[in-house]
């Protein structure tokens, strides 16, 4: 949980930070509204802002809205001033925390904020069974291996296990083994001492130590190099790690959740994954089925995402038309929940009516459409008879860009294309004389 404290909190910053840190939070500080905004703009992943009531919370929240920064704000002030509390809530603060800070209250606010961000939605019996098993094993200390295809929800399930474990109020630290180059992964995991190599100007604590007493998510563990696997095995077996360049091992008490979308059995057979490590990780195995195998999740999840993205884009809540529902149900979802989420996000932005019409549901993989004769499955945005495919694509891109206020990064995400492709297309449209929303 990343927390940003803004203002002096009536001299209680120290006390509030201590409580938050003890509950597994990371704390940053800002003197005033403007420096808080600067921190948020810098891309720091703050989830909760605790703001002094004496500051201009109203102006701050308006700025967040204008800049489309999604973060929860709670106000903090001296207990005996109800009028300030009311004012803060009216200004858009989610909660009022009286000072001096009370550990239990802050714990409750942190827990609520975390839950809000990682809501796990389901409607299918199969998912319910998986969830039941996850809940059952969560309080044990056993390492867990979560398997499932890409986009099925492995990360969200691993948070669920942490949140339901005895370590819930300690840290949850995630490391993506596939995203970090092999040479950096060791220092990322185990840290180093000052002078361990040229450039090691000060000690760095690795994720293993950071997650001690809490949970370490090793995402995409199948991608971990065999030499690091040996070190990981030692860390799990001996419950101690060596910082690079360190003189003595350091005791850790870290629970591991590992994920893989590849079959680790096979990796063991091929010799790319250590068998002994596999046994250590695979104490509990939870497999998350692909979305096509839990069809009763599809509409429930779609409705959840409609709500999420309507709110995020400040649009009125839309309903999904019957034809659009059919279209969602008649698709195999090769990209699983992530693909469904992107599809619904796009549909929310594209639908021009109060209902999300089938045309706003654009499916990326034609081969995964089950009933191709169904006319409602035509991949079409602002389709009208006589428009060319290129024209439709252009309309879609320009429309999406309008919705994102010209923000190209977001538009590319929604469209599921690279920012480079988007830029090239826009250049082409501009050259052809079309009006493109300007932006970054
Ligand atoms: N049951 C669910 N309820 C709500 N959101 C979900 C659910 N399952 C997945 N999501 C959302 O779908 C997206 C993909 O989920 P997640 O990142 O957990 O998948 P993953 O299996 O880790 O994917 P990958 O293998 O690509 O890393 C996320 O935005 C997540 O919030
Ligand atoms: Mg993942």
CSV table of C-alpha atoms and ligand atoms in Angstrom, one decimal:
chain,number,residue,atom,x,y,z
A,1,UNK,CA,0.0,0.0,0.0
A,2,UNK,CA,1.5,3.3,-1.1
A,3,UNK,CA,0.5,6.2,1.0
A,4,UNK,CA,1.0,9.9,0.6
A,5,UNK,CA,0.6,12.2,3.6
A,6,UNK,CA,0.0,15.9,2.8
A,7,UNK,CA,0.4,18.7,5.3
A,8,UNK,CA,1.5,18.7,8.9
A,9,UNK,CA,-1.5,16.7,10.3
A,10,UNK,CA,-1.3,19.0,13.3
A,11,UNK,CA,2.2,17.7,14.2
A,12,UNK,CA,1.1,14.1,14.0
A,13,UNK,CA,2.9,13.0,10.8
A,14,UNK,CA,5.4,10.9,12.7
A,15,UNK,CA,2.6,9.0,14.6
A,16,UNK,CA,0.5,8.5,11.5
A,17,UNK,CA,3.5,7.3,9.4
A,18,UNK,CA,4.5,4.9,12.1
A,19,UNK,CA,1.1,3.3,12.2
A,20,UNK,CA,0.8,3.1,8.4
A,21,UNK,CA,4.3,1.5,8.1
A,22,UNK,CA,3.5,-1.0,10.9
A,23,UNK,CA,0.5,-2.0,8.9
A,24,UNK,CA,2.6,-2.6,5.8
A,25,UNK,CA,2.3,0.8,4.1
A,26,UNK,CA,4.9,2.8,2.3
A,27,UNK,CA,4.8,6.5,3.1
A,28,UNK,CA,5.7,9.6,1.1
A,29,UNK,CA,5.3,13.1,2.4
A,30,UNK,CA,4.3,16.4,0.7
A,31,UNK,CA,4.1,19.9,2.3
A,32,UNK,CA,1.1,21.1,0.3
A,33,UNK,CA,-1.4,20.4,-2.4
A,34,UNK,CA,0.9,21.4,-5.2
A,35,UNK,CA,3.8,19.2,-4.2
A,36,UNK,CA,1.4,16.3,-3.6
A,37,UNK,CA,0.1,16.7,-7.2
A,38,UNK,CA,3.7,16.7,-8.5
A,39,UNK,CA,4.4,13.4,-6.8
A,40,UNK,CA,1.2,11.9,-8.2
A,41,UNK,CA,2.0,13.2,-11.7
A,42,UNK,CA,5.5,11.6,-11.5
A,43,UNK,CA,3.8,8.2,-11.8
A,44,UNK,CA,4.4,7.1,-8.3
A,45,UNK,CA,1.9,4.5,-7.6
A,46,UNK,CA,0.1,6.1,-4.6
A,47,UNK,CA,-3.1,4.4,-3.6
A,48,UNK,CA,-4.2,6.6,-0.7
A,49,UNK,CA,-3.7,10.2,0.1
A,50,UNK,CA,-4.1,11.4,3.7
A,51,UNK,CA,-4.6,15.1,3.7
A,52,UNK,CA,-4.6,17.7,6.4
A,53,UNK,CA,-8.1,19.3,6.6
A,54,UNK,CA,-6.5,22.7,6.8
A,55,UNK,CA,-5.4,22.4,3.2
A,56,UNK,CA,-7.7,23.0,0.2
A,57,UNK,CA,-9.1,19.5,-0.3
A,58,UNK,CA,-11.7,20.8,-2.7
A,59,UNK,CA,-9.2,22.3,-5.0
A,60,UNK,CA,-7.0,19.3,-4.7
A,61,UNK,CA,-9.7,16.8,-5.6
A,62,UNK,CA,-10.8,19.0,-8.5
A,63,UNK,CA,-7.3,19.0,-9.8
A,64,UNK,CA,-7.1,15.2,-9.5
A,65,UNK,CA,-10.4,14.9,-11.5
A,66,UNK,CA,-9.2,17.3,-14.2
A,67,UNK,CA,-5.9,15.4,-14.5
A,68,UNK,CA,-7.7,12.1,-14.4
A,69,UNK,CA,-5.6,10.8,-11.5
A,70,UNK,CA,-7.3,8.0,-9.7
A,71,UNK,CA,-6.5,7.9,-6.0
A,72,UNK,CA,-8.5,7.7,-2.8
A,73,UNK,CA,-8.3,10.8,-0.6
A,74,UNK,CA,-9.1,10.9,3.1
A,75,UNK,CA,-9.0,13.9,5.3
A,76,UNK,CA,-7.2,14.1,8.7
A,77,UNK,CA,-7.9,16.7,11.4
A,78,UNK,CA,-8.2,17.3,15.1
A,79,UNK,CA,-11.1,15.3,16.5
A,80,UNK,CA,-13.1,18.1,18.0
A,81,UNK,CA,-13.9,20.1,14.8
A,82,UNK,CA,-17.0,18.5,13.2
A,83,UNK,CA,-17.5,21.4,10.8
A,84,UNK,CA,-14.1,20.8,9.1
A,85,UNK,CA,-14.9,17.1,8.8
A,86,UNK,CA,-18.2,17.8,7.1
A,87,UNK,CA,-16.5,20.3,4.8
A,88,UNK,CA,-13.8,17.8,3.8
A,89,UNK,CA,-16.4,15.1,3.0
A,90,UNK,CA,-18.4,17.5,1.0
A,91,UNK,CA,-15.2,18.4,-0.9
A,92,UNK,CA,-14.9,14.8,-2.0
A,93,UNK,CA,-12.8,13.2,0.7
A,94,UNK,CA,-13.9,9.5,1.3
A,95,UNK,CA,-13.3,9.5,5.0
A,96,UNK,CA,-12.4,11.7,8.0
A,97,UNK,CA,-9.7,10.5,10.3
A,98,UNK,CA,-9.5,12.3,13.6
A,99,UNK,CA,-6.2,13.2,15.1
A,100,UNK,CA,-4.2,12.0,17.0
A,101,UNK,CA,-4.3,9.0,14.7
A,102,UNK,CA,-5.8,5.8,16.0
A,103,UNK,CA,-4.1,2.6,14.7
A,104,UNK,CA,-7.3,0.6,14.4
A,105,UNK,CA,-9.0,3.3,12.4
A,106,UNK,CA,-6.1,3.8,10.0
A,107,UNK,CA,-5.9,0.0,9.6
A,108,UNK,CA,-9.5,-0.1,8.6
A,109,UNK,CA,-9.1,2.7,6.1
A,110,UNK,CA,-6.0,1.1,4.6
A,111,UNK,CA,-7.8,-2.3,4.3
A,112,UNK,CA,-10.8,-0.8,2.7
A,113,UNK,CA,-8.7,1.1,0.2
A,114,UNK,CA,-6.8,-2.0,-0.7
A,115,UNK,CA,-10.0,-4.1,-1.1
A,116,UNK,CA,-11.5,-1.4,-3.4
A,117,UNK,CA,-8.6,-1.7,-5.8
A,118,UNK,CA,-8.4,-5.5,-5.9
A,119,UNK,CA,-12.0,-6.6,-5.9
A,120,UNK,CA,-12.3,-10.1,-7.2
A,121,UNK,CA,-15.5,-10.6,-9.1
A,122,UNK,CA,-17.0,-13.9,-10.1
A,123,UNK,CA,-20.3,-15.6,-11.0
A,124,UNK,CA,-19.3,-19.0,-12.1
A,125,UNK,CA,-19.3,-22.1,-9.9
A,126,UNK,CA,-15.8,-23.1,-11.1
A,127,UNK,CA,-14.4,-19.8,-10.0
A,128,UNK,CA,-16.2,-20.1,-6.7
A,129,UNK,CA,-14.6,-23.4,-6.1
A,130,UNK,CA,-11.1,-22.0,-6.9
A,131,UNK,CA,-11.8,-19.1,-4.5
A,132,UNK,CA,-12.9,-21.5,-1.8
A,133,UNK,CA,-9.7,-23.4,-2.1
A,134,UNK,CA,-7.6,-20.2,-2.1
A,135,UNK,CA,-9.4,-19.0,1.0
A,136,UNK,CA,-8.8,-22.4,2.7
A,137,UNK,CA,-5.0,-22.4,2.1
A,138,UNK,CA,-4.5,-18.7,2.6
A,139,UNK,CA,-3.9,-18.8,6.4
A,140,UNK,CA,-1.3,-21.5,6.1
A,141,UNK,CA,2.3,-20.7,5.7
A,142,UNK,CA,2.7,-22.9,2.6
A,143,UNK,CA,4.1,-21.5,-0.6
A,144,UNK,CA,1.7,-21.4,-3.4
A,145,UNK,CA,2.0,-22.0,-7.1
A,146,UNK,CA,-0.7,-20.3,-9.1
A,147,UNK,CA,-1.1,-21.5,-12.7
A,148,UNK,CA,-3.3,-20.3,-15.5
A,149,UNK,CA,-3.2,-18.8,-18.9
A,150,UNK,CA,-2.3,-15.2,-19.5
A,151,UNK,CA,-4.9,-12.7,-18.2
A,152,UNK,CA,-6.9,-15.2,-16.1
A,153,UNK,CA,-6.3,-13.3,-12.9
A,154,UNK,CA,-3.2,-14.8,-11.3
A,155,UNK,CA,-2.1,-11.6,-9.8
A,156,UNK,CA,-5.5,-10.7,-8.4
A,157,UNK,CA,-5.8,-14.2,-6.9
A,158,UNK,CA,-2.3,-13.9,-5.3
A,159,UNK,CA,-3.4,-10.7,-3.6
A,160,UNK,CA,-6.6,-12.4,-2.5
A,161,UNK,CA,-4.5,-15.1,-0.8
A,162,UNK,CA,-2.3,-12.5,0.9
A,163,UNK,CA,-5.3,-10.5,2.0
A,164,UNK,CA,-6.8,-13.6,3.5
A,165,UNK,CA,-3.6,-14.8,5.2
A,166,UNK,CA,-2.2,-14.1,8.7
A,167,UNK,CA,0.2,-11.7,6.9
A,168,UNK,CA,-2.5,-9.5,5.5
A,169,UNK,CA,-1.4,-6.4,7.4
A,170,UNK,CA,2.2,-6.9,6.3
A,171,UNK,CA,3.7,-6.2,3.0
A,172,UNK,CA,2.7,-7.7,-0.4
A,173,UNK,CA,5.7,-7.3,-2.8
A,174,UNK,CA,5.5,-8.3,-6.4
A,175,UNK,CA,8.4,-9.0,-8.7
A,176,UNK,CA,7.9,-9.8,-12.4
A,177,UNK,CA,10.6,-12.3,-13.2
A,178,UNK,CA,10.0,-12.0,-16.9
A,179,UNK,CA,10.3,-8.2,-17.0
A,180,UNK,CA,13.6,-7.8,-15.2
A,181,UNK,CA,16.8,-8.6,-17.1
A,182,UNK,CA,18.6,-11.6,-15.7
A,183,UNK,CA,21.6,-9.6,-14.5
A,184,UNK,CA,19.4,-7.3,-12.5
A,185,UNK,CA,17.0,-9.9,-11.0
A,186,UNK,CA,19.5,-11.1,-8.4
A,187,UNK,CA,20.0,-7.6,-6.9
A,188,UNK,CA,16.3,-6.9,-7.2
A,189,UNK,CA,15.5,-10.0,-5.2
A,190,UNK,CA,18.4,-10.1,-2.7
A,191,UNK,CA,19.8,-6.6,-2.6
A,192,UNK,CA,23.4,-5.6,-2.3
A,193,UNK,CA,25.9,-3.9,0.0
A,194,UNK,CA,27.6,-0.6,-0.7
A,195,UNK,CA,30.6,-1.3,-3.0
A,196,UNK,CA,29.4,-4.7,-4.1
A,197,UNK,CA,30.1,-3.6,-7.7
A,198,UNK,CA,30.9,-0.3,-9.4
A,199,UNK,CA,27.8,1.8,-9.1
A,200,UNK,CA,26.6,0.3,-5.8
A,201,UNK,CA,26.9,3.6,-4.1
A,202,UNK,CA,24.8,2.6,-1.1
A,203,UNK,CA,23.1,-0.5,0.3
A,204,UNK,CA,20.0,-1.7,-1.4
A,205,UNK,CA,17.5,-3.9,0.3
A,206,UNK,CA,16.1,-6.6,-2.0
A,207,UNK,CA,12.5,-7.6,-2.4
A,208,UNK,CA,13.0,-10.8,-0.4
A,209,UNK,CA,13.9,-8.8,2.7
A,210,UNK,CA,11.3,-6.1,2.0
A,211,UNK,CA,8.6,-8.8,2.0
A,212,UNK,CA,9.9,-10.5,5.1
A,213,UNK,CA,6.9,-11.3,7.4
A,214,UNK,CA,4.7,-10.6,4.4
A,215,UNK,CA,4.3,-12.2,1.0
A,216,UNK,CA,6.5,-12.1,-2.1
A,217,UNK,CA,4.8,-12.6,-5.4
A,218,UNK,CA,7.2,-14.1,-8.0
A,219,UNK,CA,5.4,-13.5,-11.2
A,220,UNK,CA,6.2,-15.6,-14.2
A,221,UNK,CA,8.7,-17.7,-12.3
A,222,UNK,CA,9.2,-20.0,-15.3
A,223,UNK,CA,11.2,-17.2,-16.9
A,224,UNK,CA,13.8,-17.1,-14.0
A,225,UNK,CA,17.3,-18.0,-15.0
A,226,UNK,CA,18.6,-21.3,-13.6
A,227,UNK,CA,21.5,-19.6,-11.7
A,228,UNK,CA,19.0,-17.5,-9.8
A,229,UNK,CA,16.8,-20.5,-9.2
A,230,UNK,CA,19.7,-22.0,-7.1
A,231,UNK,CA,19.7,-18.9,-4.9
A,232,UNK,CA,16.0,-18.8,-4.6
A,233,UNK,CA,16.0,-22.5,-3.5
A,234,UNK,CA,18.5,-21.7,-0.8
A,235,UNK,CA,16.5,-18.7,0.4
A,236,UNK,CA,13.4,-20.9,0.7
A,237,UNK,CA,15.1,-23.9,2.3
A,238,UNK,CA,17.4,-22.0,4.7
A,239,UNK,CA,15.1,-19.0,5.2
A,240,UNK,CA,18.1,-16.8,4.7
A,241,UNK,CA,19.5,-14.7,1.9
A,242,UNK,CA,22.8,-13.2,0.9
A,243,UNK,CA,22.9,-9.6,-0.2
A,244,UNK,CA,25.4,-9.3,-3.1
A,245,UNK,CA,28.7,-8.4,-1.5
A,246,UNK,CA,27.3,-9.1,1.9
A,247,UNK,CA,29.4,-10.8,4.6
A,248,UNK,CA,26.8,-12.7,6.5
A,249,UNK,CA,23.4,-14.2,5.5
A,250,UNK,CA,20.3,-12.5,6.6
A,251,UNK,CA,17.3,-14.2,8.1
A,252,UNK,CA,14.0,-13.8,6.3
A,253,UNK,CA,10.5,-15.0,6.9
A,254,UNK,CA,8.9,-14.6,3.5
A,255,UNK,CA,6.0,-16.5,2.1
A,256,UNK,CA,6.2,-17.1,-1.6
A,257,UNK,CA,3.4,-17.1,-4.2
A,258,UNK,CA,4.7,-17.9,-7.6
A,259,UNK,CA,2.8,-17.7,-10.9
A,260,UNK,CA,3.3,-19.3,-14.2
A,261,UNK,CA,1.4,-19.4,-17.4
A,262,UNK,CA,3.6,-22.2,-18.7
A,263,UNK,CA,3.6,-25.8,-17.7
A,264,UNK,CA,6.3,-26.1,-15.1
A,265,UNK,CA,6.3,-29.9,-15.3
A,266,UNK,CA,7.5,-29.6,-18.8
A,267,UNK,CA,10.1,-27.0,-17.9
A,268,UNK,CA,11.4,-29.4,-15.3
A,269,UNK,CA,11.6,-32.2,-17.9
A,270,UNK,CA,13.4,-29.9,-20.4
A,271,UNK,CA,15.9,-29.0,-17.7
A,272,UNK,CA,15.1,-25.3,-17.7
A,273,UNK,CA,13.5,-25.4,-14.2
A,274,UNK,CA,14.9,-27.1,-11.1
A,275,UNK,CA,12.9,-30.0,-9.9
A,276,UNK,CA,13.8,-29.4,-6.2
A,277,UNK,CA,12.6,-25.8,-6.5
A,278,UNK,CA,9.5,-26.9,-8.2
A,279,UNK,CA,8.6,-29.1,-5.3
A,280,UNK,CA,9.3,-26.3,-2.8
A,281,UNK,CA,7.0,-23.9,-4.6
A,282,UNK,CA,4.3,-26.4,-5.6
A,283,UNK,CA,3.3,-27.2,-2.0
A,284,UNK,CA,-0.1,-25.9,-3.0
A,285,UNK,CA,-1.1,-25.6,-6.6
A,286,UNK,CA,-4.1,-23.5,-7.6
A,287,UNK,CA,-5.1,-23.5,-11.3
A,288,UNK,CA,-7.2,-20.7,-12.6
A,289,UNK,CA,-9.3,-21.9,-15.5
A,290,UNK,CA,-9.5,-19.9,-18.7
A,291,UNK,CA,-12.4,-17.6,-19.1
A,292,UNK,CA,-14.1,-19.7,-21.8
A,293,UNK,CA,-14.3,-22.5,-19.3
A,294,UNK,CA,-16.2,-20.4,-16.7
A,295,UNK,CA,-18.8,-18.7,-18.9
A,296,UNK,CA,-21.0,-17.6,-16.0
A,297,UNK,CA,-18.2,-15.1,-15.1
A,298,UNK,CA,-18.4,-13.3,-18.4
A,299,UNK,CA,-21.4,-11.0,-18.0
A,300,UNK,CA,-20.8,-10.4,-14.2
A,301,UNK,CA,-17.3,-9.3,-15.0
A,302,UNK,CA,-18.4,-7.2,-18.0
A,303,UNK,CA,-20.9,-5.4,-15.8
A,304,UNK,CA,-18.2,-4.8,-13.2
A,305,UNK,CA,-15.9,-3.3,-15.9
A,306,UNK,CA,-18.7,-1.2,-17.3
A,307,UNK,CA,-19.2,0.4,-13.9
A,308,UNK,CA,-15.4,0.8,-13.4
A,309,UNK,CA,-14.8,2.5,-16.7
A,310,UNK,CA,-18.0,4.6,-16.6
A,311,UNK,CA,-16.8,6.0,-13.3
A,312,UNK,CA,-13.2,6.4,-14.4
A,313,UNK,CA,-14.3,8.3,-17.5
A,314,UNK,CA,-17.0,10.2,-15.7
A,315,UNK,CA,-19.7,8.9,-18.0
A,316,UNK,CA,-23.2,7.9,-17.0
A,317,UNK,CA,-23.5,4.2,-16.1
A,318,UNK,CA,-24.5,2.3,-19.2
A,319,UNK,CA,-26.3,-1.0,-19.5
A,320,UNK,CA,-25.2,-3.8,-21.8
A,321,UNK,CA,-27.7,-4.6,-24.5
A,322,UNK,CA,-28.9,-8.1,-25.1
A,323,UNK,CA,-27.2,-8.2,-28.4
A,324,UNK,CA,-23.9,-7.1,-26.9
A,325,UNK,CA,-24.2,-9.7,-24.2
A,326,UNK,CA,-24.7,-12.4,-26.8
A,327,UNK,CA,-21.7,-11.2,-28.6
A,328,UNK,CA,-19.6,-11.3,-25.4
A,329,UNK,CA,-20.9,-14.9,-24.7
A,330,UNK,CA,-20.1,-16.1,-28.2
A,331,UNK,CA,-16.4,-15.5,-28.0
A,332,UNK,CA,-13.6,-17.7,-26.7
A,333,UNK,CA,-11.6,-14.9,-25.0
A,334,UNK,CA,-8.0,-16.0,-25.8
A,335,UNK,CA,-6.7,-13.1,-23.7
A,336,UNK,CA,-9.1,-14.0,-20.9
A,337,UNK,CA,-10.2,-11.5,-18.3
A,338,UNK,CA,-7.7,-8.9,-19.4
A,339,UNK,CA,-9.0,-9.0,-22.9
A,340,UNK,CA,-12.6,-8.8,-21.6
A,341,UNK,CA,-11.6,-5.8,-19.5
A,342,UNK,CA,-10.1,-4.0,-22.5
A,343,UNK,CA,-13.0,-4.8,-24.8
A,344,UNK,CA,-15.5,-3.5,-22.3
A,345,UNK,CA,-13.4,-0.4,-21.6
A,346,UNK,CA,-13.4,0.3,-25.4
A,347,UNK,CA,-17.2,-0.4,-25.6
A,348,UNK,CA,-17.9,2.1,-22.8
A,349,UNK,CA,-16.1,4.8,-24.7
A,350,UNK,CA,-17.4,3.9,-28.1
A,351,UNK,CA,-21.1,3.4,-27.4
A,352,UNK,CA,-23.1,6.4,-28.3
A,353,UNK,CA,-26.4,5.3,-26.7
A,354,UNK,CA,-27.4,4.7,-23.1
A,355,UNK,CA,-27.1,1.0,-23.9
A,356,UNK,CA,-23.9,-0.5,-25.0
A,357,UNK,CA,-24.8,-1.8,-28.5
A,358,UNK,CA,-23.3,-4.8,-30.1
A,359,UNK,CA,-21.3,-2.7,-32.6
A,360,UNK,CA,-19.4,-1.1,-29.7
A,361,UNK,CA,-18.1,-4.5,-28.7
A,362,UNK,CA,-15.1,-5.1,-30.9
A,363,UNK,CA,-13.5,-8.5,-30.7
A,364,UNK,CA,-9.8,-8.7,-31.6
A,365,UNK,CA,-9.5,-12.3,-32.7
A,366,UNK,CA,-11.9,-13.2,-35.5
A,367,UNK,CA,-11.0,-16.9,-35.1
A,368,UNK,CA,-12.3,-16.9,-31.6
A,369,UNK,CA,-15.8,-15.9,-32.5
A,370,UNK,CA,-18.0,-18.9,-32.0
A,371,UNK,CA,-20.9,-18.2,-34.2
A,372,UNK,CA,-19.6,-16.3,-37.2
A,373,UNK,CA,-22.9,-16.2,-39.1
A,374,UNK,CA,-24.4,-14.0,-36.4
A,375,UNK,CA,-24.6,-10.6,-37.9
A,376,UNK,CA,-24.0,-8.9,-34.6
A,377,UNK,CA,-20.5,-10.2,-34.5
A,378,UNK,CA,-19.3,-7.9,-37.3
A,379,UNK,CA,-16.3,-6.1,-35.9
A,380,UNK,CA,-17.4,-2.6,-36.4
A,381,UNK,CA,-17.3,0.7,-34.6
A,382,UNK,CA,-18.9,3.6,-36.3
A,383,UNK,CA,-20.1,1.3,-39.0
A,384,UNK,CA,-22.3,2.5,-41.7
A,385,UNK,CA,-22.9,0.9,-45.0
A,386,UNK,CA,-20.4,2.0,-47.6
A,387,UNK,CA,-17.6,2.9,-45.3
A,388,UNK,CA,-14.3,1.3,-46.1
A,389,UNK,CA,-12.4,-0.7,-43.5
A,390,UNK,CA,-9.7,1.9,-43.5
A,391,UNK,CA,-12.3,4.6,-42.9
A,392,UNK,CA,-13.8,2.6,-40.0
A,393,UNK,CA,-10.5,2.2,-38.5
A,394,UNK,CA,-9.8,5.9,-38.8
A,395,UNK,CA,-13.1,6.9,-37.2
A,396,UNK,CA,-12.5,4.5,-34.4
A,397,UNK,CA,-9.0,5.9,-33.7
A,398,UNK,CA,-10.1,9.5,-33.9
A,399,UNK,CA,-13.1,8.9,-31.7
A,400,UNK,CA,-11.1,7.1,-29.1
A,401,UNK,CA,-8.6,9.9,-29.1
A,402,UNK,CA,-11.4,12.4,-28.5
A,403,UNK,CA,-12.5,10.3,-25.5
A,404,UNK,CA,-9.1,10.3,-24.0
A,405,UNK,CA,-8.8,14.1,-24.5
A,406,UNK,CA,-6.0,13.5,-27.0
A,407,UNK,CA,-3.9,11.4,-24.6
A,408,UNK,CA,-2.2,9.0,-27.1
A,409,UNK,CA,-0.8,6.6,-24.5
A,410,UNK,CA,-4.3,5.9,-23.1
A,411,UNK,CA,-5.8,5.7,-26.6
A,412,UNK,CA,-3.3,3.2,-27.7
A,413,UNK,CA,-4.0,1.1,-24.6
A,414,UNK,CA,-7.7,1.2,-25.3
A,415,UNK,CA,-7.3,0.3,-28.9
A,416,UNK,CA,-4.8,-2.5,-28.1
A,417,UNK,CA,-2.2,-1.1,-30.5
A,418,UNK,CA,1.3,0.2,-29.9
A,419,UNK,CA,1.9,3.9,-29.4
A,420,UNK,CA,4.1,3.8,-32.4
A,421,UNK,CA,1.4,2.3,-34.6
A,422,UNK,CA,-1.0,4.9,-33.3
A,423,UNK,CA,1.5,7.7,-34.0
A,424,UNK,CA,2.1,6.5,-37.6
A,425,UNK,CA,-1.6,6.3,-38.3
A,426,UNK,CA,-2.3,9.8,-36.9
A,427,UNK,CA,0.5,11.2,-39.0
A,428,UNK,CA,-1.1,9.6,-42.0
A,429,UNK,CA,-4.6,11.0,-41.2
A,430,UNK,CA,-3.2,14.4,-40.6
A,431,UNK,CA,-1.4,14.3,-44.0
A,432,UNK,CA,-4.8,13.3,-45.5
A,433,UNK,CA,-6.3,16.4,-44.0
A,434,UNK,CA,-8.3,14.9,-41.0
A,435,UNK,CA,-8.7,16.8,-37.8
A,436,UNK,CA,-6.8,15.0,-35.0
A,437,UNK,CA,-7.4,15.9,-31.3
A,438,UNK,CA,-4.1,17.3,-30.1
A,439,UNK,CA,-2.4,16.0,-27.0
A,440,UNK,CA,0.7,14.2,-25.8
B,1,LIG,N1,-12.0,-12.1,-11.0
B,1,LIG,C1,-11.7,-10.9,-11.4
B,1,LIG,N2,-12.4,-9.8,-11.0
B,1,LIG,C2,-12.0,-8.6,-11.3
B,1,LIG,N3,-11.0,-8.3,-12.1
B,1,LIG,C3,-10.3,-9.3,-12.6
B,1,LIG,C4,-10.5,-10.7,-12.3
B,1,LIG,N4,-9.6,-11.5,-12.9
B,1,LIG,C5,-8.8,-10.7,-13.6
B,1,LIG,N5,-9.2,-9.4,-13.4
B,1,LIG,C6,-8.5,-8.2,-14.0
B,1,LIG,O1,-8.0,-8.7,-15.3
B,1,LIG,C7,-6.7,-8.2,-15.5
B,1,LIG,C8,-5.7,-9.3,-15.6
B,1,LIG,O2,-5.6,-10.0,-14.4
B,1,LIG,P1,-4.2,-10.4,-13.8
B,1,LIG,O3,-3.2,-9.4,-14.0
B,1,LIG,O4,-4.4,-10.8,-12.4
B,1,LIG,O5,-3.9,-11.7,-14.7
B,1,LIG,P2,-2.6,-12.6,-14.9
B,1,LIG,O6,-3.1,-14.0,-14.9
B,1,LIG,O7,-1.6,-12.2,-13.8
B,1,LIG,O8,-2.1,-12.2,-16.3
B,1,LIG,P3,-0.6,-12.4,-16.9
B,1,LIG,O9,-0.4,-13.9,-17.0
B,1,LIG,O10,-0.8,-11.8,-18.3
B,1,LIG,O11,0.3,-11.7,-16.0
B,1,LIG,C9,-6.4,-7.2,-14.3
B,1,LIG,O12,-6.7,-5.9,-14.7
B,1,LIG,C10,-7.3,-7.7,-13.2
B,1,LIG,O13,-7.6,-6.7,-12.4
B,2,LIG,MG1,0.3,-11.4,-14.0
